Amino acid sequence: MSGFVYSQKPITIESGEDVTLTGDDGTEYIDFGASYACTPAGHCHPDVVGAIQKQASDLLFVQGSYPVEARSTLTSQLAALAPGDIENVWLCNSGTEANEAALKFARSATGNTKFVAARGAFHGRTAGSLSTTWKPKYKASYEPLLEDHVEFVPYGDAAALEAAVDDETAAVILEPIQGEGGINAAPAGYLQAAREVTHETGSALIFDEIQTGLGRTGSIWACENDALVDSPVVPDVLTTAKGLASGLPMGATLCADWIAEGAASHGSTFAGNPLVAAAATATLDVIVDEELPANAATVGATLVDELSRADLPIDEVRGLGLMRGLEVGRGANRILRDLAMEHGILALPAGRSVVRLLPPLTLTESHVHALVEALEDTLEATTDA
Ligand SMILES: *Cc1c(COP(=O)(O)O)cnc(C)c1O
């Protein structure tokens, strides 16, 4: 057996440019999934490629205890983009590591052990973050994990959250919009309620913005998006990864002073390596300079309009900006296969009933037209069948 765990898709991708991926037979695909939100600036953005090439010829690697310009530039940039005053930046190589650090730092800073997480949550697949991930399929064969220390509450229910958090809680960890859970946005007042109860108990509030962050919802962070919150809700810890370095491995844990000051020993050899840091800085520059959050808001709104005008058999369109879930009943996987093989459109599932869209934030209205036309065709075929 060579290569396992991942199921292999029936197309081989050879190159990418902006929103388009090209297969080895020359077929072009519109990438509405961005391999789970990993290319917010588009595939192979010239500024990102250029920054990687330059850094590769200057310095590929020295470990994190040596100051290096590529790394300090990135940490300053992340601190400047961070909501509120959570300006202490710990770099790592993935989303699960960013959450793992968040959970560890919350324990050491509070002296508590208990975590509160939401049903439907996805926070990663290493032991700590996996313990706060909901789906039994991801966990059952690997237990025991930290199940004795994690309480799950229904997502969006402020009273249930308030009841679960107490003086023994190290942290509450939440996605402002659940991704893997089916694109469920926090209802009005929920994130604020999480902020208030964790303040009262001295627990850390962790927002996992690994999927929602970097402009996808229409603002750099979802916790500042006025479609979700009356005013920005600043957590004690915010995690980011996925698109941070345009698909190279990079994550970051942004921490308030009290968390950073309370952090005990932690580390990772490759964390914040100069090559990937240069890619991340270039990616963040593109997101800001090309005003991609605003584009995500505009094109995301067009998508919702066009879908409702097309009157398709879709029960609900959820999410914000260019993080969208289309509730299609049970056949999401067949729809995704048709979109890819018949229409050259790559999208993602979220469970069996949701088609999930997380395209590059450079998406245009003409891509939206192409998707809606393809859905008209595919959904009609599905309904007829
Ligand atoms: C993808 C994801 C993670 C895990 O990130 P990895 O880089 O795959 O470890 C954690 N939280 C959320 C919300 C994610 O979407």
CSV table of C-alpha atoms and ligand atoms in Angstrom, one decimal:
chain,number,residue,atom,x,y,z
A,1,MET,CA,0.0,0.0,0.0
A,2,SER,CA,1.5,3.3,-1.0
A,3,GLY,CA,-0.3,6.3,0.3
A,4,PHE,CA,-3.3,5.7,2.4
A,5,VAL,CA,-6.0,7.5,4.5
A,6,TYR,CA,-6.9,10.0,1.7
A,7,SER,CA,-9.4,8.9,-0.9
A,8,GLN,CA,-8.1,9.7,-4.3
A,9,LYS,CA,-10.1,11.9,-6.6
A,10,PRO,CA,-10.4,10.9,-10.3
A,11,ILE,CA,-8.5,14.0,-11.6
A,12,THR,CA,-4.8,14.9,-11.4
A,13,ILE,CA,-4.1,18.6,-11.0
A,14,GLU,CA,-1.0,20.0,-12.7
A,15,SER,CA,-1.1,23.7,-12.3
A,16,GLY,CA,-3.1,26.6,-10.8
A,17,GLU,CA,-3.6,30.2,-11.5
A,18,ASP,CA,-5.9,32.5,-9.5
A,19,VAL,CA,-9.3,30.7,-9.3
A,20,THR,CA,-8.5,28.1,-11.9
A,21,LEU,CA,-6.9,24.7,-11.6
A,22,THR,CA,-5.8,22.7,-14.6
A,23,GLY,CA,-5.7,19.0,-14.9
A,24,ASP,CA,-3.0,16.9,-16.6
A,25,ASP,CA,-5.4,16.4,-19.6
A,26,GLY,CA,-5.7,20.2,-20.0
A,27,THR,CA,-9.2,20.4,-18.4
A,28,GLU,CA,-9.8,23.6,-16.5
A,29,TYR,CA,-11.7,23.7,-13.2
A,30,ILE,CA,-13.1,26.6,-11.2
A,31,ASP,CA,-11.9,26.0,-7.7
A,32,PHE,CA,-14.8,26.8,-5.4
A,33,GLY,CA,-13.3,24.8,-2.6
A,34,ALA,CA,-9.7,26.1,-2.5
A,35,SER,CA,-8.8,22.8,-0.9
A,36,TYR,CA,-10.6,24.0,2.3
A,37,ALA,CA,-10.0,27.7,2.1
A,38,CYS,CA,-6.2,27.4,1.6
A,39,THR,CA,-5.7,29.9,-1.2
A,40,PRO,CA,-7.5,33.1,-0.3
A,41,ALA,CA,-5.2,35.1,-2.7
A,42,GLY,CA,-5.8,32.6,-5.5
A,43,HIS,CA,-3.5,29.9,-6.8
A,44,CYS,CA,0.1,30.9,-7.4
A,45,HIS,CA,-0.4,34.7,-6.9
A,46,PRO,CA,2.7,36.2,-8.5
A,47,ASP,CA,3.6,38.2,-5.3
A,48,VAL,CA,3.4,35.1,-3.2
A,49,VAL,CA,5.5,33.0,-5.6
A,50,GLY,CA,8.0,35.9,-5.9
A,51,ALA,CA,8.3,36.2,-2.1
A,52,ILE,CA,8.9,32.4,-1.8
A,53,GLN,CA,11.5,32.4,-4.6
A,54,LYS,CA,13.4,35.3,-3.0
A,55,GLN,CA,13.3,33.8,0.5
A,56,ALA,CA,14.4,30.4,-0.8
A,57,SER,CA,17.5,31.9,-2.3
A,58,ASP,CA,18.3,34.0,0.8
A,59,LEU,CA,17.6,31.5,3.7
A,60,LEU,CA,15.4,28.5,3.8
A,61,PHE,CA,15.6,27.7,7.5
A,62,VAL,CA,16.9,28.5,10.9
A,63,GLN,CA,15.0,27.5,14.0
A,64,GLY,CA,12.7,29.9,15.9
A,65,SER,CA,15.1,31.1,18.6
A,66,TYR,CA,17.2,33.0,16.0
A,67,PRO,CA,15.7,36.3,15.1
A,68,VAL,CA,15.0,36.4,11.3
A,69,GLU,CA,13.5,39.3,9.4
A,70,ALA,CA,10.9,37.1,7.5
A,71,ARG,CA,9.6,35.9,10.9
A,72,SER,CA,9.5,39.2,12.7
A,73,THR,CA,7.8,40.9,9.7
A,74,LEU,CA,5.1,38.3,9.9
A,75,THR,CA,4.5,38.5,13.6
A,76,SER,CA,4.3,42.3,13.5
A,77,GLN,CA,1.9,42.1,10.6
A,78,LEU,CA,-0.3,39.6,12.4
A,79,ALA,CA,-0.2,41.7,15.6
A,80,ALA,CA,-1.4,44.7,13.6
A,81,LEU,CA,-4.2,42.7,12.0
A,82,ALA,CA,-5.3,41.1,15.3
A,83,PRO,CA,-8.6,42.1,16.8
A,84,GLY,CA,-8.2,44.3,19.9
A,85,ASP,CA,-5.0,43.8,21.8
A,86,ILE,CA,-4.2,40.1,21.3
A,87,GLU,CA,-0.8,40.9,19.9
A,88,ASN,CA,1.4,38.1,21.1
A,89,VAL,CA,2.0,35.7,18.2
A,90,TRP,CA,3.0,32.1,18.3
A,91,LEU,CA,3.7,30.6,14.9
A,92,CYS,CA,3.3,26.9,14.0
A,93,ASN,CA,2.7,24.7,11.0
A,94,SER,CA,-1.0,23.9,10.9
A,95,GLY,CA,-4.4,24.5,12.3
A,96,THR,CA,-4.4,21.7,14.7
A,97,GLU,CA,-1.1,22.9,16.1
A,98,ALA,CA,-2.5,26.4,16.5
A,99,ASN,CA,-5.4,25.0,18.5
A,100,GLU,CA,-3.2,22.6,20.5
A,101,ALA,CA,-1.1,25.6,21.6
A,102,ALA,CA,-4.2,27.6,22.4
A,103,LEU,CA,-5.5,24.8,24.7
A,104,LYS,CA,-2.1,24.3,26.3
A,105,PHE,CA,-1.6,28.0,26.9
A,106,ALA,CA,-5.1,28.3,28.4
A,107,ARG,CA,-4.4,25.6,30.8
A,108,SER,CA,-1.1,27.0,32.0
A,109,ALA,CA,-2.4,30.6,32.2
A,110,THR,CA,-5.5,29.7,34.2
A,111,GLY,CA,-4.2,26.7,36.1
A,112,ASN,CA,-7.5,24.9,35.1
A,113,THR,CA,-8.0,21.8,33.1
A,114,LYS,CA,-11.5,21.8,31.8
A,115,PHE,CA,-12.5,22.8,28.2
A,116,VAL,CA,-15.9,23.7,26.8
A,117,ALA,CA,-16.5,23.1,23.1
A,118,ALA,CA,-19.5,23.0,20.8
A,119,ARG,CA,-21.3,20.1,19.2
A,120,GLY,CA,-20.5,20.0,15.5
A,121,ALA,CA,-17.1,21.7,16.2
A,122,PHE,CA,-14.0,20.8,14.2
A,123,HIS,CA,-10.7,22.0,15.8
A,124,GLY,CA,-8.2,19.5,14.3
A,125,ARG,CA,-6.8,16.0,14.7
A,126,THR,CA,-4.0,15.9,17.2
A,127,ALA,CA,-4.9,14.6,20.7
A,128,GLY,CA,-5.9,17.9,22.4
A,129,SER,CA,-7.7,19.6,19.5
A,130,LEU,CA,-9.3,16.3,18.5
A,131,SER,CA,-10.7,16.0,22.0
A,132,THR,CA,-12.6,19.3,21.3
A,133,THR,CA,-13.7,18.1,17.9
A,134,TRP,CA,-17.2,16.8,17.9
A,135,LYS,CA,-17.6,14.0,15.3
A,136,PRO,CA,-17.2,10.5,16.8
A,137,LYS,CA,-16.0,9.2,13.4
A,138,TYR,CA,-12.8,11.3,13.8
A,139,LYS,CA,-12.2,10.2,17.4
A,140,ALA,CA,-13.7,6.8,18.4
A,141,SER,CA,-10.8,4.6,17.3
A,142,TYR,CA,-8.2,6.8,19.0
A,143,GLU,CA,-9.7,7.2,22.5
A,144,PRO,CA,-8.9,7.7,25.3
A,145,LEU,CA,-8.2,11.3,24.6
A,146,LEU,CA,-9.2,14.2,26.9
A,147,GLU,CA,-12.9,13.3,27.1
A,148,ASP,CA,-12.9,13.6,30.8
A,149,HIS,CA,-11.9,17.2,30.5
A,150,VAL,CA,-14.2,18.4,27.7
A,151,GLU,CA,-17.8,19.3,27.9
A,152,PHE,CA,-19.8,19.8,24.7
A,153,VAL,CA,-22.7,22.2,24.5
A,154,PRO,CA,-25.2,22.8,21.6
A,155,TYR,CA,-23.7,25.4,19.3
A,156,GLY,CA,-25.5,28.7,19.5
A,157,ASP,CA,-27.3,28.2,22.8
A,158,ALA,CA,-26.0,30.9,25.1
A,159,ALA,CA,-27.8,29.6,28.2
A,160,ALA,CA,-26.2,26.1,27.8
A,161,LEU,CA,-22.8,27.7,27.4
A,162,GLU,CA,-23.3,29.8,30.5
A,163,ALA,CA,-24.3,26.8,32.5
A,164,ALA,CA,-21.3,24.8,31.4
A,165,VAL,CA,-18.6,27.4,32.1
A,166,ASP,CA,-17.4,27.7,35.7
A,167,ASP,CA,-14.4,28.6,37.8
A,168,GLU,CA,-12.7,25.3,36.8
A,169,THR,CA,-12.9,26.1,33.1
A,170,ALA,CA,-9.6,26.7,31.3
A,171,ALA,CA,-11.1,27.7,28.0
A,172,VAL,CA,-14.1,27.9,25.8
A,173,ILE,CA,-13.2,27.1,22.2
A,174,LEU,CA,-15.6,28.2,19.4
A,175,GLU,CA,-15.7,28.7,15.7
A,176,PRO,CA,-17.6,32.0,14.9
A,177,ILE,CA,-19.1,30.1,12.0
A,178,GLN,CA,-18.8,26.3,12.2
A,179,GLY,CA,-17.2,25.0,9.0
A,180,GLU,CA,-17.1,21.2,9.1
A,181,GLY,CA,-20.3,21.3,11.2
A,182,GLY,CA,-22.2,22.5,8.1
A,183,ILE,CA,-21.6,26.3,7.9
A,184,ASN,CA,-23.5,27.3,11.0
A,185,ALA,CA,-23.1,31.0,11.9
A,186,ALA,CA,-23.2,32.0,15.6
A,187,PRO,CA,-26.7,33.5,16.3
A,188,ALA,CA,-27.0,37.1,17.4
A,189,GLY,CA,-25.5,37.7,20.9
A,190,TYR,CA,-23.8,34.3,21.1
A,191,LEU,CA,-20.2,35.3,20.8
A,192,GLN,CA,-20.8,38.2,23.1
A,193,ALA,CA,-22.3,35.9,25.7
A,194,ALA,CA,-19.3,33.6,25.4
A,195,ARG,CA,-17.1,36.7,26.0
A,196,GLU,CA,-19.1,37.7,29.1
A,197,VAL,CA,-19.2,34.4,30.8
A,198,THR,CA,-15.5,33.7,30.3
A,199,HIS,CA,-14.7,37.1,31.7
A,200,GLU,CA,-16.7,36.3,34.8
A,201,THR,CA,-15.0,33.0,35.5
A,202,GLY,CA,-11.5,34.0,34.4
A,203,SER,CA,-11.5,31.4,31.6
A,204,ALA,CA,-9.8,31.9,28.2
A,205,LEU,CA,-12.1,32.5,25.2
A,206,ILE,CA,-10.5,30.9,22.1
A,207,PHE,CA,-11.9,31.7,18.7
A,208,ASP,CA,-10.9,29.2,16.1
A,209,GLU,CA,-10.8,31.4,12.9
A,210,ILE,CA,-8.9,28.8,10.9
A,211,GLN,CA,-11.7,28.6,8.3
A,212,THR,CA,-13.5,31.9,9.0
A,213,GLY,CA,-10.5,34.2,9.1
A,214,LEU,CA,-8.3,36.1,6.6
A,215,GLY,CA,-11.1,38.0,5.0
A,216,ARG,CA,-13.4,35.2,4.0
A,217,THR,CA,-16.5,36.4,5.7
A,218,GLY,CA,-16.1,40.0,4.5
A,219,SER,CA,-13.9,41.2,7.3
A,220,ILE,CA,-10.4,40.0,8.2
A,221,TRP,CA,-11.8,38.1,11.3
A,222,ALA,CA,-15.4,36.9,11.6
A,223,CYS,CA,-15.4,38.1,15.3
A,224,GLU,CA,-15.3,41.6,14.0
A,225,ASN,CA,-18.0,41.1,11.3
A,226,ASP,CA,-21.0,43.3,11.9
A,227,ALA,CA,-23.2,40.7,10.3
A,228,LEU,CA,-22.3,38.4,13.2
A,229,VAL,CA,-21.7,40.8,16.2
A,230,ASP,CA,-23.0,44.2,17.2
A,231,SER,CA,-19.5,45.3,18.0
A,232,PRO,CA,-16.2,43.3,17.7
A,233,VAL,CA,-15.9,40.5,20.2
A,234,VAL,CA,-12.2,40.2,21.1
A,235,PRO,CA,-11.2,36.7,22.4
A,236,ASP,CA,-8.2,36.0,24.6
A,237,VAL,CA,-6.8,33.7,21.9
A,238,LEU,CA,-7.5,33.6,18.1
A,239,THR,CA,-6.2,30.8,15.9
A,240,THR,CA,-5.5,31.0,12.2
A,241,ALA,CA,-4.0,28.6,9.6
A,242,LYS,CA,-5.4,27.2,6.3
A,243,GLY,CA,-4.9,30.1,3.8
A,244,LEU,CA,-2.4,32.0,5.9
A,245,ALA,CA,0.6,31.1,3.7
A,246,SER,CA,-1.4,30.3,0.5
A,247,GLY,CA,-1.4,26.6,1.2
A,248,LEU,CA,2.1,26.2,2.6
A,249,PRO,CA,2.0,24.8,6.1
A,250,MET,CA,1.6,27.7,8.6
A,251,GLY,CA,-0.6,28.4,11.6
A,252,ALA,CA,-0.6,31.1,14.2
A,253,THR,CA,-2.0,31.4,17.8
A,254,LEU,CA,-2.6,35.1,18.7
A,255,CYS,CA,-2.8,35.6,22.4
A,256,ALA,CA,-3.7,38.4,24.9
A,257,ASP,CA,-0.9,39.4,27.3
A,258,TRP,CA,-2.2,37.3,30.2
A,259,ILE,CA,-2.2,34.2,28.1
A,260,ALA,CA,1.3,34.8,26.7
A,261,GLU,CA,2.7,35.6,30.1
A,262,GLY,CA,1.1,32.5,31.5
A,263,ALA,CA,2.4,30.2,28.7
A,264,ALA,CA,4.7,27.4,29.9
A,265,SER,CA,7.3,25.6,27.7
A,266,HIS,CA,6.1,24.9,24.2
A,267,GLY,CA,7.8,24.7,20.8
A,268,SER,CA,8.1,23.1,17.3
A,269,THR,CA,11.2,22.8,15.2
A,270,PHE,CA,9.8,24.1,11.9
A,271,ALA,CA,7.4,26.7,13.4
A,272,GLY,CA,7.6,30.0,11.7
A,273,ASN,CA,10.3,28.9,9.3
A,274,PRO,CA,11.5,31.8,7.1
A,275,LEU,CA,10.3,30.3,3.8
A,276,VAL,CA,6.7,29.9,4.9
A,277,ALA,CA,6.8,33.1,6.9
A,278,ALA,CA,7.7,35.0,3.6
A,279,ALA,CA,4.7,33.3,1.9
A,280,ALA,CA,2.4,34.3,4.7
A,281,THR,CA,3.5,37.9,4.7
A,282,ALA,CA,3.0,38.1,0.9
A,283,THR,CA,-0.4,36.5,1.3
A,284,LEU,CA,-1.6,38.9,4.0
A,285,ASP,CA,-0.3,41.8,1.9
A,286,VAL,CA,-2.4,40.7,-1.1
A,287,ILE,CA,-5.5,40.2,1.1
A,288,VAL,CA,-5.2,43.8,2.4
A,289,ASP,CA,-3.9,45.6,-0.7
A,290,GLU,CA,-6.3,44.0,-3.1
A,291,GLU,CA,-9.2,44.5,-0.6
A,292,LEU,CA,-10.2,40.9,-0.8
A,293,PRO,CA,-12.5,41.0,2.3
A,294,ALA,CA,-14.6,43.6,0.5
A,295,ASN,CA,-14.7,41.4,-2.6
A,296,ALA,CA,-15.7,38.4,-0.5
A,297,ALA,CA,-18.6,40.4,0.8
A,298,THR,CA,-19.8,41.7,-2.6
A,299,VAL,CA,-19.3,38.5,-4.6
A,300,GLY,CA,-20.8,36.4,-1.7
A,301,ALA,CA,-23.9,38.6,-1.7
A,302,THR,CA,-24.2,38.2,-5.5
A,303,LEU,CA,-24.0,34.4,-5.0
A,304,VAL,CA,-26.9,34.5,-2.6
A,305,ASP,CA,-28.9,36.7,-4.9
A,306,GLU,CA,-28.4,34.6,-7.9
A,307,LEU,CA,-29.1,31.4,-6.1
A,308,SER,CA,-32.4,32.7,-4.8
A,309,ARG,CA,-33.4,34.0,-8.2
A,310,ALA,CA,-32.6,30.7,-9.8
A,311,ASP,CA,-35.1,29.0,-7.6
A,312,LEU,CA,-33.2,25.8,-7.2
A,313,PRO,CA,-34.1,22.8,-4.9
A,314,ILE,CA,-31.8,24.1,-2.2
A,315,ASP,CA,-33.3,24.2,1.3
A,316,GLU,CA,-31.1,26.9,2.7
A,317,VAL,CA,-28.0,29.0,1.8
A,318,ARG,CA,-26.0,29.6,5.0
A,319,GLY,CA,-22.8,31.5,5.9
A,320,LEU,CA,-21.3,34.8,5.1
A,321,GLY,CA,-19.2,36.3,2.4
A,322,LEU,CA,-17.4,33.5,0.6
A,323,MET,CA,-17.9,30.9,3.3
A,324,ARG,CA,-21.2,29.3,2.2
A,325,GLY,CA,-23.1,26.1,2.7
A,326,LEU,CA,-25.9,25.0,0.4
A,327,GLU,CA,-28.3,22.6,2.2
A,328,VAL,CA,-29.2,20.2,-0.6
A,329,GLY,CA,-30.7,17.2,1.2
A,330,ARG,CA,-28.8,13.9,1.3
A,331,GLY,CA,-27.1,13.9,-2.1
A,332,ALA,CA,-24.3,16.4,-1.6
A,333,ASN,CA,-21.6,13.9,-2.7
A,334,ARG,CA,-23.3,13.1,-6.0
A,335,ILE,CA,-23.9,16.8,-6.7
A,336,LEU,CA,-20.2,17.5,-6.1
A,337,ARG,CA,-19.1,14.7,-8.4
A,338,ASP,CA,-21.4,16.0,-11.2
A,339,LEU,CA,-20.2,19.6,-10.7
A,340,ALA,CA,-16.6,18.4,-11.0
A,341,MET,CA,-16.9,15.9,-13.9
A,342,GLU,CA,-19.6,17.5,-16.0
A,343,HIS,CA,-19.1,21.2,-15.3
A,344,GLY,CA,-15.5,21.7,-14.2
A,345,ILE,CA,-16.4,23.1,-10.8
A,346,LEU,CA,-14.7,21.9,-7.7
A,347,ALA,CA,-16.5,22.3,-4.4
A,348,LEU,CA,-16.5,20.6,-1.0
A,349,PRO,CA,-19.0,18.7,1.3
A,350,ALA,CA,-19.8,19.5,4.9
A,351,GLY,CA,-21.5,16.3,6.0
A,352,ARG,CA,-23.8,14.5,3.5
A,353,SER,CA,-26.3,17.3,2.9
A,354,VAL,CA,-24.3,20.4,2.5
A,355,VAL,CA,-22.3,21.7,-0.5
A,356,ARG,CA,-19.6,23.9,0.9
A,357,LEU,CA,-18.0,26.8,-0.9
A,358,LEU,CA,-14.7,28.3,0.2
A,359,PRO,CA,-13.2,29.7,-3.0
A,360,PRO,CA,-10.3,32.0,-3.4
A,361,LEU,CA,-11.4,35.5,-2.3
A,362,THR,CA,-10.5,36.8,-5.8
A,363,LEU,CA,-13.6,35.1,-7.1
A,364,THR,CA,-15.6,37.2,-9.6
A,365,GLU,CA,-19.3,37.4,-10.6
A,366,SER,CA,-18.6,35.5,-13.8
A,367,HIS,CA,-17.5,32.5,-11.7
A,368,VAL,CA,-20.7,32.8,-9.7
A,369,HIS,CA,-22.8,32.7,-12.9
A,370,ALA,CA,-20.9,29.6,-14.0
A,371,LEU,CA,-21.6,27.9,-10.6
A,372,VAL,CA,-25.3,28.8,-10.7
A,373,GLU,CA,-25.7,27.5,-14.2
A,374,ALA,CA,-24.0,24.3,-13.3
A,375,LEU,CA,-26.2,23.9,-10.3
A,376,GLU,CA,-29.3,24.4,-12.3
A,377,ASP,CA,-28.2,21.6,-14.6
A,378,THR,CA,-27.0,19.3,-11.9
A,379,LEU,CA,-29.9,19.8,-9.5
A,380,GLU,CA,-32.4,19.3,-12.2
A,381,ALA,CA,-30.7,16.0,-13.2
A,382,THR,CA,-30.7,15.0,-9.5
A,383,THR,CA,-34.4,15.8,-9.1
A,384,ASP,CA,-35.4,14.0,-12.3
A,385,ALA,CA,-33.4,10.9,-11.3
B,1,LIG,C1,-9.0,22.8,9.1
B,1,LIG,C2,-9.4,23.3,10.4
B,1,LIG,C3,-8.7,23.0,11.5
B,1,LIG,C4,-7.4,22.1,11.4
B,1,LIG,O1,-6.5,22.6,10.6
B,1,LIG,P1,-5.3,21.6,10.0
B,1,LIG,O2,-4.3,22.5,9.4
B,1,LIG,O3,-6.0,20.6,9.1
B,1,LIG,O4,-4.7,20.9,11.2
B,1,LIG,C5,-9.1,23.5,12.7
B,1,LIG,N1,-10.2,24.2,12.9
B,1,LIG,C6,-10.9,24.6,11.8
B,1,LIG,C7,-12.1,25.5,12.0
B,1,LIG,C8,-10.6,24.1,10.5
B,1,LIG,O5,-11.3,24.5,9.5
